[in-house]
Amino acid sequence: METSQITEHKPMFEAMLARKLDRFYPEAELYVKAKVAAEINWLKIERNAVILGHNYMEAALFQTIPDIVGDSLELSRRAAKTEKDIIVFCGVRFMAETAKILNPSKTVLIPARKAGCSLAESITAADVRALKAMYPGVPVVTYINTYADVKAETDICCTSGNAVEVVKSLNSERIIFLPDQYLAANIARETGRKIIFPSKTPVSAEKQAENPNMDWQFLGWRGACEVHERFTVQDIKNVRADWPDVVVLAHPECPPDVVEASDYSGSTTQMIKYVEQTKAPRYLLLTECSMGDNVAAANPEKEMLRLCSIRCPHMAEITLEDTLAALQKTQFVITVPEEIRARAFNAVDRMIKIGGLGKRD
Ligand code: 13P
Ligand code: SF4
């Protein structure tokens, strides 16, 4: 039986021990969490709900209640298809909003009102409109880590799992790529494009002709993930000094020099698959540190090194207790005004229609 189908607390506690979660929590705490998780699974059936869990959820939640786990791309696809009445999104607000955009007739709940994202906060719909006015006709790609009103202003969304495919699908010499400066720089490098960041005033064709530095194919924005921007090349050097055989994996929200110094870069699910499908004795995961617990639990024969002071404060808002309260009280309901939702749908749906599973799947 899947752990997410267990509705009694004793079997749940045993399943948690079998997954060695006592490595991350004291047994007594695990026992209490098992009771909450079992109650959620019972209520989930009663309320005809599906629980989606992002790869960054803490191990006690990730291993027990989600029906579907994954990265932003996979969870968007699955949210679009579910026939359950309620979607409980154990992730951050922009993810729950994307579920509502794709499947508006469902009740979408997020267990914690405050679960934001520094990237989503870094740009507004007015910022996107201003860029479009400065560079008319240039297609706009926005990272899925944005709010619905920003998505509504853009041509197509992307995730860290499919950004290269999305950029290539546009077949355009120039692209505005928002709002993560590091993801943009990493994708620009991977697709051989020169990136610049916007000046306050429009650049005329004459001025551009005078200045060869104005030759660009990618226009970025100065947003950053407050977690991934903190990893440095020195972190990699320090770990490699002690474990020369370590394989380093970096999320593409990390700065480009960090990605370049790593052995592999991909979305959260792509990193998980990479660990599963390769045979190194140890890995360094440069991403949100709860994911390291989940990857370590799934790969007990491999050692997962991670810099565990770096936990996403927004993802950490989502707990088992709040998820239970969300189902009991039908809180917190995600709403998106229909006029914005319909336009944002076009950008997300266009991304999903590109299909594929991401180049590394
Ligand atoms: P993924 O799409 O790779 O799961 O990333 C989402 C995210 O917020 C990373 O910080
Ligand atoms: Fe946003 Fe970074 Fe947290 Fe992901 S890890 S939700 S990008 S703040």
mmCIF file with all atom_site columns, C-alpha atoms and ligand atoms in Angstrom, residues 54-56 70-73 92 94-95 117 119 143-145 159-161 225 227-228 251-253 266-269 271 287-288 315, ligand 1:
data_model
loop_
_atom_site.group_PDB
_atom_site.id
_atom_site.type_symbol
_atom_site.label_atom_id
_atom_site.label_alt_id
_atom_site.label_comp_id
_atom_site.label_asym_id
_atom_site.label_entity_id
_atom_site.label_seq_id
_atom_site.pdbx_PDB_ins_code
_atom_site.Cartn_x
_atom_site.Cartn_y
_atom_site.Cartn_z
_atom_site.occupancy
_atom_site.B_iso_or_equiv
_atom_site.pdbx_formal_charge
_atom_site.auth_seq_id
_atom_site.auth_comp_id
_atom_site.auth_asym_id
_atom_site.auth_atom_id
_atom_site.pdbx_PDB_model_num
ATOM   1  C CA . HIS A 1 54  ? 6.487  19.633 -4.046  1.00 0.00 ? 54  HIS A CA 1
ATOM   2  C CA . ASN A 1 55  ? 9.885  17.941 -3.731  1.00 0.00 ? 55  ASN A CA 1
ATOM   3  C CA . TYR A 1 56  ? 10.857 20.542 -1.069  1.00 0.00 ? 56  TYR A CA 1
ATOM   4  C CA . GLY A 1 70  ? 7.189  16.292 -8.188  1.00 0.00 ? 70  GLY A CA 1
ATOM   5  C CA . ASP A 1 71  ? 8.709  19.496 -9.513  1.00 0.00 ? 71  ASP A CA 1
ATOM   6  C CA . SER A 1 72  ? 6.739  22.524 -10.683 1.00 0.00 ? 72  SER A CA 1
ATOM   7  C CA . LEU A 1 73  ? 6.310  21.117 -14.193 1.00 0.00 ? 73  LEU A CA 1
ATOM   8  C CA . VAL A 1 92  ? 4.094  27.697 -2.293  1.00 0.00 ? 92  VAL A CA 1
ATOM   9  C CA . PHE A 1 94  ? 2.500  30.515 -7.096  1.00 0.00 ? 94  PHE A CA 1
ATOM   10 C CA . MET A 1 95  ? 2.224  26.720 -7.474  1.00 0.00 ? 95  MET A CA 1
ATOM   11 C CA . CYS A 1 117 ? 8.531  33.082 -2.980  1.00 0.00 ? 117 CYS A CA 1
ATOM   12 C CA . LEU A 1 119 ? 11.140 35.312 -7.175  1.00 0.00 ? 119 LEU A CA 1
ATOM   13 C CA . TYR A 1 143 ? 9.300  31.482 -15.037 1.00 0.00 ? 143 TYR A CA 1
ATOM   14 C CA . ILE A 1 144 ? 6.425  29.607 -13.406 1.00 0.00 ? 144 ILE A CA 1
ATOM   15 C CA . ASN A 1 145 ? 7.624  31.160 -10.089 1.00 0.00 ? 145 ASN A CA 1
ATOM   16 C CA . THR A 1 159 ? 9.911  25.865 -15.447 1.00 0.00 ? 159 THR A CA 1
ATOM   17 C CA . SER A 1 160 ? 13.477 24.971 -14.576 1.00 0.00 ? 160 SER A CA 1
ATOM   18 C CA . GLY A 1 161 ? 12.734 21.581 -16.195 1.00 0.00 ? 161 GLY A CA 1
ATOM   19 C CA . CYS A 1 225 ? 15.757 32.973 -5.277  1.00 0.00 ? 225 CYS A CA 1
ATOM   20 C CA . VAL A 1 227 ? 17.835 30.228 -1.154  1.00 0.00 ? 227 VAL A CA 1
ATOM   21 C CA . HIS A 1 228 ? 19.799 29.381 -4.304  1.00 0.00 ? 228 HIS A CA 1
ATOM   22 C CA . HIS A 1 251 ? 19.499 23.831 -9.292  1.00 0.00 ? 251 HIS A CA 1
ATOM   23 C CA . PRO A 1 252 ? 19.533 26.326 -12.224 1.00 0.00 ? 252 PRO A CA 1
ATOM   24 C CA . GLU A 1 253 ? 18.373 29.093 -9.846  1.00 0.00 ? 253 GLU A CA 1
ATOM   25 C CA . GLY A 1 266 ? 18.389 20.434 -13.462 1.00 0.00 ? 266 GLY A CA 1
ATOM   26 C CA . SER A 1 267 ? 14.976 20.876 -11.910 1.00 0.00 ? 267 SER A CA 1
ATOM   27 C CA . THR A 1 268 ? 14.298 19.267 -8.538  1.00 0.00 ? 268 THR A CA 1
ATOM   28 C CA . THR A 1 269 ? 12.868 16.123 -10.161 1.00 0.00 ? 269 THR A CA 1
ATOM   29 C CA . MET A 1 271 ? 18.200 16.073 -9.807  1.00 0.00 ? 271 MET A CA 1
ATOM   30 C CA . THR A 1 287 ? 19.215 23.226 -3.455  1.00 0.00 ? 287 THR A CA 1
ATOM   31 C CA . GLU A 1 288 ? 16.663 23.559 -0.668  1.00 0.00 ? 288 GLU A CA 1
ATOM   32 C CA . MET A 1 315 ? 8.200  25.978 1.762   1.00 0.00 ? 315 MET A CA 1
HETATM 33 P P1 . 13P B 2 .   ? 11.380 23.002 -9.541  1.00 0.00 ? 1   13P B P1 1
HETATM 34 O O1 . 13P B 2 .   ? 10.482 23.408 -10.661 1.00 0.00 ? 1   13P B O1 1
HETATM 35 O O2 . 13P B 2 .   ? 12.725 22.564 -10.007 1.00 0.00 ? 1   13P B O2 1
HETATM 36 O O3 . 13P B 2 .   ? 10.705 22.018 -8.670  1.00 0.00 ? 1   13P B O3 1
HETATM 37 O O4 . 13P B 2 .   ? 11.729 24.297 -8.674  1.00 0.00 ? 1   13P B O4 1
HETATM 38 C C1 . 13P B 2 .   ? 10.796 25.067 -8.013  1.00 0.00 ? 1   13P B C1 1
HETATM 39 C C2 . 13P B 2 .   ? 11.443 25.968 -7.058  1.00 0.00 ? 1   13P B C2 1
HETATM 40 O O5 . 13P B 2 .   ? 10.809 26.772 -6.449  1.00 0.00 ? 1   13P B O5 1
HETATM 41 C C3 . 13P B 2 .   ? 12.879 25.845 -6.892  1.00 0.00 ? 1   13P B C3 1
HETATM 42 O O6 . 13P B 2 .   ? 13.319 26.681 -5.912  1.00 0.00 ? 1   13P B O6 1
#
